[in-house]
Amino acid sequence: MVIGSGLMGFNGFYEQAKKCSNNLNGFNGKVQVVSHIDADGLTSAGIISKTLKREGITHDVDFVKSLDKEKIEDLADQNPEFIIFTDLGSNLTNKLKELNSKIIISDHHEPLNEKENNILHLNPHLFGINGANELSGAGTTFFLSKALNKNNTDLADLAITGSIGDLQDSKGRLEGINRKIIKIGEKNNIIECKKDLRLFGKQTRPVYKLLEHANDPYIPGITGNKKETIKFLNELDISLKNGERWRRWINLTQEEKKKIISKLIHYCLSNNVPNEETERLVGEVYILLKEEPGTELRDASEFSTLLNATARYGHSQTGLKLCLGDRNEAYKKAKKLLKQHRRNLMNGLDLVRNKGVNKLSDLQYFDLKNEVRDTIVGIIAGMSVNLDSIDRDLPVIAFAEKDEDNIKVSSRATQKLIFKGLDLGKALQKASSEVNGEGGGHDIAAGATIPKGKKEEFINKLNKIINHQL
Ligand code: C5P
Ligand code: C5P
Ligand code: C5P
Ligand code: ZN
């Protein structure tokens, strides 16, 4: 699909960003921003909110799990003069065109095939750029913001945090248009990008916890085993404590880090961890230079987890304030939420481990019912891909209760399956619409909402669709 001047690739995309931003230039009414409740949605909202503030444009920011019928009806009732959708909206242009508001969509999810003339639509897919791994919602919104005013390049750290929150570095480093953002961030001394261990928690956690909670890759005999983890590290003669305090990864010397990494790689390779997983132990990491070292804010991966701990639990304004620079109340509250969030994720993974999975010919699935929130079942589905009990040659479909009438579906796959032709976004869109639900997303990660009682029918339809794709 071609819009604007017909230019494809980044040039076409950026021209469209300018066209969209021109409509904000000099606007003196009020803007309603609607964004998504995950880390990418929060950082997208942070970017657009800062941008509008700098232009002196008044605005409100709302967060939603998904743009369902009720939310669109609400918006129709409120009838704002101008709406900006960030990190959502692209798969609903046929419904959003009915609104009487002026609309910008700044999103990276797979768009519908028709073009709507009354919507200013910025989406990398429209220019041949893959929104699943080459640019996030925050990245897309960063270019919208930069097109409006070059000084907004200082928001590159939020853009990169959004991309990391959406796991766009799952091949070991960010790619595609994301790299342009890194370059801008490096040039402005906002982002440092370097090769390092990719395990979670390098800024804030004791070193042994990085290994104990290793999930990508899952390290057999180490993950989940504190005693073995500490033994593993002790054998390297590395002191784990400095006085009473546990040392963190950032406290280790270069020499110590090298020793641990090389022993870890060796251990994985001799314990049958597949090569492509072992390779993910080391890769690019993204340091946010404006933030205090040793805090969750300093590392894009920890920052994105901190953000996920807010809006996914109904505390979206806390997450937004963090993105806008609040390092007092909002930060304190987010850190509290983070503790519970981590517990919930670990409990969720334990549930998957204990329940096991059901297999059909072309997918595997598990149902966490009301035992986890519908807003984090997607993260658990993603982390579960690395469990021993999961077949890496089949996509994972996870269910959780959404409300009295609906079930939330989350699905995740591996890059290998995408190469074979799998597109979960399209598959879930189709299967859910056939059972009166709605869904969509990316080739590698997608979600849906379906009516209660339709689970069996849905999973069988989905199995057939995926069978066709592969
Ligand atoms: O145990 P918990 O993960 O809740 O601890 C919070 C953080 O406090 C740890 O991740 C660690 O970085 C720090 N800590 C420390 N030394 C201790 C105890 C905790 O540095 N003795
Ligand atoms: O304080 P505690 O040791 O329980 O925290 C460990 C937490 O680190 C896990 O519960 C998990 O949420 C978090 N973690 C994560 N992503 C990983 C590994 C660990 O969020 N890949
Ligand atoms: O909810 P979950 O994390 O599983 O979603 C995976 C991806 O699918 C996300 O990018 C999300 O925005 C998208 N999604 C969607 N429509 C839905 C549910 C999820 O586009 N109804
Ligand atoms: Zn996103």
XYZ file of C-alpha atoms and ligand atoms in Angstrom:
534
model
C 0.000 0.000 0.000
C 1.360 3.391 -0.955
C 0.395 6.749 0.447
C 1.772 10.281 0.369
C 4.164 10.858 -2.492
C 4.589 7.140 -3.022
C 8.138 7.070 -1.635
C 8.811 3.840 0.248
C 11.299 3.120 3.035
C 12.454 5.623 5.607
C 12.255 8.648 3.288
C 8.606 8.022 2.561
C 7.910 7.324 6.219
C 9.577 10.549 7.335
C 7.765 12.570 4.701
C 4.506 11.204 6.091
C 5.696 12.122 9.613
C 6.146 15.718 8.412
C 2.735 15.726 6.793
C 1.155 14.540 10.047
C 3.132 16.955 12.216
C 2.199 19.917 9.997
C -1.339 19.477 11.250
C -0.161 20.090 14.816
C 1.895 23.121 13.919
C 0.075 26.165 15.298
C -2.942 24.132 16.459
C -4.510 26.010 19.368
C -7.327 23.727 20.481
C -7.091 20.744 22.807
C -5.720 17.333 21.840
C -6.897 13.996 23.241
C -4.097 11.415 23.281
C -5.080 7.732 23.508
C -2.332 5.179 24.067
C -1.665 1.576 25.007
C -1.005 0.318 28.572
C 2.361 -1.338 27.936
C 5.886 0.097 28.125
C 5.824 1.024 24.438
C 2.448 2.722 24.840
C 3.622 4.654 27.911
C 6.828 5.856 26.253
C 4.870 6.774 23.096
C 2.515 8.832 25.250
C 5.475 10.362 27.091
C 7.018 11.462 23.795
C 3.844 12.988 22.380
C 2.908 14.616 25.689
C 6.332 16.305 26.017
C 6.144 17.342 22.383
C 2.706 18.921 22.739
C 3.721 20.663 25.963
C 6.729 22.183 24.222
C 4.423 23.498 21.504
C 2.097 24.917 24.145
C -0.735 22.610 23.044
C -3.077 21.548 25.874
C -3.902 17.858 25.984
C -5.202 14.915 28.008
C -3.718 11.428 27.910
C -5.824 8.284 28.254
C -4.611 4.681 28.343
C -6.518 1.601 27.215
C -5.890 -2.151 27.133
C -7.240 -2.156 23.611
C -9.419 0.088 21.480
C -12.674 -1.767 21.918
C -16.162 -0.806 20.762
C -17.009 0.961 24.040
C -13.892 3.106 23.954
C -14.587 4.168 20.368
C -18.196 4.981 21.337
C -16.883 7.025 24.291
C -14.662 8.981 21.959
C -17.554 9.562 19.568
C -19.603 10.961 22.491
C -16.806 13.210 23.716
C -16.076 14.268 20.154
C -12.650 15.904 20.780
C -11.442 18.328 18.145
C -8.189 16.407 17.662
C -7.216 12.839 18.670
C -3.745 11.312 18.512
C -3.636 7.527 18.852
C -0.213 6.181 19.770
C 0.883 2.523 19.711
C -2.622 1.503 18.640
C -5.297 2.230 16.058
C -3.753 0.941 12.832
C -5.922 -2.171 12.687
C -9.099 -0.159 13.317
C -8.973 2.618 10.725
C -12.285 1.385 9.266
C -13.973 2.131 12.613
C -12.000 5.248 13.591
C -12.880 6.958 10.299
C -16.443 7.300 11.623
C -15.250 9.730 14.330
C -15.738 13.415 13.571
C -12.413 14.401 15.145
C -9.232 15.231 13.320
C -7.087 12.086 13.753
C -3.413 11.153 13.751
C -2.533 7.486 14.230
C 1.094 6.907 15.190
C 1.366 3.129 15.431
C 3.442 0.133 14.352
C 0.902 -2.698 14.422
C -0.180 -4.314 11.166
C -2.593 -1.925 9.402
C -5.747 -2.847 7.508
C -5.581 -2.936 3.739
C -7.820 0.030 2.947
C -6.689 3.633 3.116
C -8.899 6.139 4.965
C -8.633 9.666 3.596
C -9.677 11.544 6.722
C -7.011 9.893 8.918
C -3.384 10.993 9.111
C -1.770 7.608 9.411
C 1.878 7.138 10.355
C 2.943 3.487 10.406
C 6.221 1.896 9.246
C 4.346 -1.013 7.578
C 2.841 1.459 5.089
C 6.373 2.111 3.829
C 7.671 -1.452 3.705
C 9.256 -1.280 7.181
C 8.425 -4.122 9.593
C 6.791 -2.750 12.750
C 7.421 -5.993 14.631
C 11.177 -5.516 14.866
C 12.333 -2.420 12.966
C 10.368 0.325 14.730
C 8.122 0.515 17.814
C 5.148 2.733 18.600
C 7.479 4.983 20.603
C 9.958 5.006 17.691
C 7.209 5.964 15.262
C 6.040 8.719 17.609
C 9.648 9.887 18.062
C 9.868 10.635 14.331
C 6.493 12.396 14.396
C 7.871 14.522 17.232
C 11.208 15.150 15.513
C 9.419 16.149 12.312
C 7.573 18.807 14.301
C 10.677 20.134 16.011
C 14.300 18.989 15.671
C 14.949 19.773 19.353
C 12.789 16.783 20.285
C 15.682 14.421 19.495
C 16.377 14.446 23.256
C 13.437 12.018 23.544
C 15.473 9.222 21.919
C 15.829 7.433 25.275
C 12.054 7.026 25.569
C 11.891 5.771 21.981
C 14.531 3.107 22.604
C 12.876 2.070 25.880
C 9.637 1.509 23.939
C 11.399 -0.673 21.368
C 13.033 -2.737 24.110
C 9.679 -3.023 25.923
C 8.271 -4.581 22.756
C 11.262 -6.984 22.628
C 12.468 -5.661 19.267
C 16.006 -6.719 20.256
C 15.086 -10.402 20.441
C 17.737 -11.280 17.846
C 20.430 -9.828 20.112
C 20.295 -6.190 19.079
C 17.884 -3.567 17.806
C 17.633 -3.378 14.064
C 16.005 -1.475 11.209
C 14.967 2.136 11.772
C 15.626 1.627 15.495
C 19.318 2.043 14.630
C 18.704 5.563 13.366
C 17.303 6.427 16.793
C 20.336 4.898 18.523
C 22.626 6.997 16.310
C 20.723 10.164 17.178
C 20.834 9.211 20.874
C 24.575 8.543 20.764
C 25.290 11.788 18.969
C 23.379 13.721 21.617
C 24.928 11.818 24.539
C 21.595 10.365 25.626
C 22.160 6.697 24.814
C 25.170 4.448 25.076
C 24.963 1.202 23.197
C 27.474 -1.539 23.972
C 28.046 -5.275 23.926
C 27.373 -6.944 27.259
C 25.546 -9.749 29.027
C 21.843 -9.474 28.164
C 20.389 -11.018 31.350
C 17.878 -8.872 33.215
C 18.843 -6.632 36.154
C 22.440 -5.504 35.562
C 21.869 -2.125 37.222
C 19.883 -3.129 40.282
C 20.166 -6.827 41.141
C 22.835 -8.877 42.908
C 24.855 -10.763 40.285
C 23.636 -14.194 41.359
C 20.017 -13.100 40.763
C 20.772 -12.389 37.113
C 21.603 -16.065 36.687
C 18.989 -17.408 39.080
C 16.246 -15.652 37.118
C 17.775 -16.160 33.668
C 14.924 -16.678 31.269
C 16.284 -15.873 27.832
C 17.983 -18.250 27.530
C 16.705 -20.548 30.237
C 19.832 -22.154 31.747
C 19.117 -25.728 32.881
C 20.448 -26.423 36.372
C 21.006 -22.703 37.020
C 17.691 -20.950 36.375
C 15.536 -21.181 39.481
C 18.368 -22.686 41.534
C 19.960 -20.211 43.945
C 22.401 -22.714 45.465
C 23.805 -23.871 42.125
C 23.977 -20.274 40.914
C 26.088 -19.202 43.865
C 28.284 -22.306 43.519
C 28.758 -21.526 39.815
C 29.961 -18.021 40.672
C 32.086 -19.093 43.645
C 34.020 -21.482 41.419
C 35.231 -18.411 39.540
C 36.647 -16.866 42.706
C 34.564 -13.758 42.308
C 33.451 -12.129 45.549
C 29.721 -11.778 45.440
C 29.577 -9.259 48.249
C 31.331 -6.046 49.062
C 31.076 -5.983 52.846
C 27.404 -6.442 53.593
C 26.184 -5.431 50.141
C 25.635 -7.773 47.250
C 27.645 -6.678 44.251
C 25.743 -5.965 41.079
C 26.854 -6.550 37.487
C 27.751 -2.873 37.129
C 30.058 -3.172 40.168
C 32.157 -5.954 38.611
C 35.459 -5.356 36.850
C 35.785 -5.985 33.116
C 37.900 -9.042 33.933
C 35.234 -10.513 36.246
C 32.487 -9.930 33.692
C 34.517 -11.696 31.010
C 35.131 -14.681 33.281
C 31.433 -15.097 34.049
C 30.344 -14.710 30.439
C 32.829 -17.207 29.102
C 31.969 -19.781 31.771
C 28.244 -19.253 31.092
C 28.670 -19.800 27.355
C 30.735 -22.890 27.974
C 28.157 -24.199 30.469
C 25.251 -23.637 28.065
C 26.978 -25.308 25.154
C 27.873 -28.363 27.230
C 24.352 -28.563 28.675
C 22.505 -28.805 25.367
C 21.235 -25.236 25.216
C 20.771 -24.666 21.453
C 23.424 -22.448 19.832
C 21.000 -19.744 18.765
C 19.812 -19.412 22.366
C 23.285 -19.416 23.862
C 24.173 -16.629 21.426
C 21.514 -14.443 22.980
C 23.409 -14.367 26.299
C 25.579 -11.608 24.903
C 24.399 -8.773 22.731
C 23.755 -5.078 22.648
C 22.489 -3.297 25.741
C 21.218 0.257 25.916
C 22.277 2.602 28.712
C 20.231 5.760 29.262
C 22.847 8.366 30.102
C 20.547 11.019 31.594
C 19.575 8.615 34.405
C 21.284 7.770 37.692
C 23.564 4.674 37.493
C 22.372 1.739 39.603
C 18.676 2.525 39.123
C 16.041 0.779 36.983
C 15.910 3.926 34.882
C 19.477 3.636 33.631
C 18.964 0.510 31.512
C 16.357 0.372 28.754
C 15.391 -3.191 29.642
C 14.921 -2.500 33.362
C 13.150 0.792 32.649
C 10.673 -0.905 30.354
C 9.913 -3.548 33.007
C 9.397 -0.775 35.566
C 6.911 0.858 33.188
C 5.100 -2.426 32.587
C 4.655 -2.692 36.357
C 2.502 0.459 36.362
C -0.087 0.749 33.604
C -0.726 -2.974 33.343
C -1.979 -2.773 36.939
C -4.168 0.258 36.397
C -1.508 2.832 37.377
C -1.000 4.357 33.967
C -0.586 7.936 35.176
C 2.320 6.781 37.372
C 3.967 5.295 34.297
C 3.326 8.430 32.283
C 4.794 10.636 35.028
C 7.923 8.462 35.022
C 8.258 9.054 31.286
C 7.779 12.782 31.836
C 10.673 12.852 34.319
C 9.103 12.470 37.794
C 11.857 10.875 39.898
C 10.149 11.335 43.254
C 6.612 10.164 44.011
C 5.991 8.346 40.732
C 9.358 6.608 40.891
C 8.780 5.449 44.478
C 5.350 4.119 43.630
C 6.594 2.370 40.481
C 9.339 0.596 42.413
C 6.754 -0.808 44.807
C 4.594 -1.976 41.926
C 7.639 -3.554 40.303
C 8.211 -5.934 43.214
C 4.708 -7.334 42.902
C 4.937 -7.421 39.100
C 8.061 -9.598 39.272
C 6.392 -11.951 41.721
C 3.390 -12.213 39.425
C 5.558 -13.084 36.435
C 7.453 -15.766 38.318
C 4.179 -17.226 39.677
C 2.749 -17.206 36.175
C 5.732 -19.105 34.811
C 5.464 -21.621 37.648
C 1.818 -22.148 36.751
C 2.755 -22.903 33.146
C 5.455 -25.286 34.311
C 3.061 -27.114 36.635
C 0.019 -27.213 34.374
C 1.902 -28.221 31.239
C 0.670 -27.409 27.740
C -1.867 -28.897 25.322
C -0.682 -29.598 21.808
C -2.529 -29.568 18.485
C -0.866 -30.230 15.123
C 0.261 -26.616 14.594
C 0.168 -24.897 17.969
C 0.410 -25.431 21.739
C -1.701 -23.710 24.347
C -2.322 -23.258 28.066
C -5.059 -21.539 30.046
C -4.168 -19.510 33.149
C -7.876 -18.719 33.745
C -8.240 -16.103 36.498
C -4.891 -16.968 38.083
C -3.072 -14.159 36.275
C -4.234 -10.782 35.058
C -5.221 -10.523 31.419
C -2.768 -7.611 31.164
C 0.334 -9.713 31.900
C -0.570 -13.048 30.318
C 1.231 -11.833 27.171
C 4.509 -11.299 29.026
C 4.182 -14.761 30.568
C 3.451 -16.297 27.161
C 6.630 -14.641 25.868
C 8.779 -15.815 28.766
C 7.295 -19.328 28.572
C 8.812 -19.846 25.125
C 12.097 -20.563 26.909
C 10.732 -23.221 29.281
C 11.791 -26.859 28.919
C 8.185 -28.001 28.554
C 7.549 -25.766 25.531
C 8.067 -27.000 21.984
C 10.051 -24.316 20.181
C 8.747 -25.483 16.811
C 5.162 -24.508 17.605
C 3.673 -21.123 18.490
C 2.439 -20.626 22.070
C -1.152 -19.560 22.680
C -2.098 -18.452 26.201
C -5.561 -17.796 27.623
C -6.666 -15.844 30.672
C -9.988 -14.582 31.919
C -10.582 -10.984 30.837
C -13.980 -10.269 32.378
C -17.294 -12.045 32.946
C -17.981 -12.360 29.237
C -14.594 -12.480 27.551
C -11.351 -14.386 27.335
C -8.000 -12.752 26.627
C -5.713 -14.527 24.154
C -1.975 -13.948 23.793
C 0.320 -15.653 21.340
C 4.062 -15.731 20.816
C 6.372 -17.424 18.332
C 10.043 -17.753 17.448
C 11.873 -16.155 14.526
C 12.300 -19.598 12.963
C 8.513 -19.946 12.622
C 8.240 -16.491 11.045
C 10.743 -17.543 8.381
C 8.468 -20.509 7.656
C 5.549 -18.156 6.968
C 3.799 -17.810 10.318
C 1.966 -14.516 10.906
C 0.240 -14.546 14.292
C -1.186 -11.038 13.793
C -3.140 -12.126 10.704
C -4.004 -15.542 12.159
C -5.463 -14.128 15.380
C -7.287 -11.364 13.536
C -9.001 -13.970 11.362
C -9.699 -16.656 13.962
C -11.029 -14.154 16.515
C -13.306 -12.376 14.056
C -14.783 -15.760 13.090
C -15.916 -16.273 16.699
C -17.155 -12.693 17.169
C -14.030 -11.493 18.875
C -11.324 -9.098 17.783
C -7.576 -9.388 17.576
C -4.365 -8.601 15.760
C -0.783 -7.564 16.382
C 2.537 -8.588 14.865
C 3.767 -11.673 13.031
C 5.732 -12.795 16.100
C 3.378 -11.644 18.891
C -0.345 -11.060 18.748
C -3.387 -10.920 20.976
C -7.159 -11.166 20.858
C -10.328 -11.005 22.903
C -12.948 -13.693 22.341
C -16.334 -14.383 23.956
C -16.463 -16.950 26.755
C -17.485 -20.381 25.555
C -15.738 -19.928 22.199
C -12.324 -21.181 23.282
C -12.508 -24.637 21.673
C -13.893 -23.327 18.417
C -11.304 -20.558 18.343
C -8.316 -22.792 18.998
C -9.367 -25.258 16.284
C -9.897 -22.489 13.747
C -6.568 -20.958 14.684
C -4.835 -24.319 14.325
C -6.198 -24.622 10.758
C -5.188 -21.074 9.825
C -1.669 -21.588 11.138
C -1.467 -24.919 9.316
C -2.220 -23.022 6.086
C 0.407 -20.385 6.807
C 3.167 -22.904 7.473
O 16.001 -8.796 47.784
P 15.486 -7.699 46.852
O 15.594 -8.152 45.412
O 14.129 -7.216 47.203
O 16.518 -6.469 47.093
C 16.410 -5.257 46.461
C 17.758 -4.849 46.008
O 18.551 -4.334 47.082
C 18.568 -5.986 45.458
O 18.226 -6.256 44.129
C 19.986 -5.518 45.670
O 20.435 -4.802 44.551
C 19.933 -4.612 46.904
N 20.565 -5.287 48.073
C 21.935 -5.178 48.299
N 22.545 -5.816 49.362
C 21.820 -6.542 50.230
C 20.444 -6.654 50.037
C 19.836 -6.011 48.950
O 22.605 -4.520 47.512
N 22.454 -7.125 51.248
O 13.163 -10.110 44.036
P 13.129 -11.371 43.233
O 14.371 -12.163 43.331
O 11.905 -12.169 43.451
O 13.013 -10.841 41.701
C 13.363 -11.590 40.573
C 12.565 -11.022 39.454
O 13.358 -10.590 38.350
C 11.620 -11.996 38.837
O 10.464 -12.177 39.587
C 11.331 -11.406 37.496
O 10.135 -10.706 37.405
C 12.474 -10.459 37.262
N 13.012 -10.845 35.988
C 12.449 -10.319 34.880
N 12.884 -10.723 33.643
C 13.826 -11.661 33.550
C 14.402 -12.222 34.675
C 13.953 -11.788 35.908
O 11.564 -9.469 34.972
N 14.216 -12.056 32.329
O -1.739 -8.648 24.624
P -0.485 -9.206 24.040
O 0.734 -8.744 24.740
O -0.507 -10.663 23.846
O -0.431 -8.589 22.611
C 0.564 -8.891 21.677
C 0.501 -7.871 20.593
O -0.752 -7.945 19.940
C 0.616 -6.451 21.098
O 1.364 -5.730 20.168
C -0.796 -5.973 21.135
O -0.900 -4.587 20.972
C -1.420 -6.697 19.979
N -2.891 -6.887 20.126
C -3.782 -6.403 19.165
N -5.134 -6.579 19.306
C -5.630 -7.231 20.361
C -4.744 -7.728 21.346
C -3.372 -7.537 21.204
O -3.340 -5.792 18.191
N -6.943 -7.379 20.470
Zn 4.084 -1.288 20.671
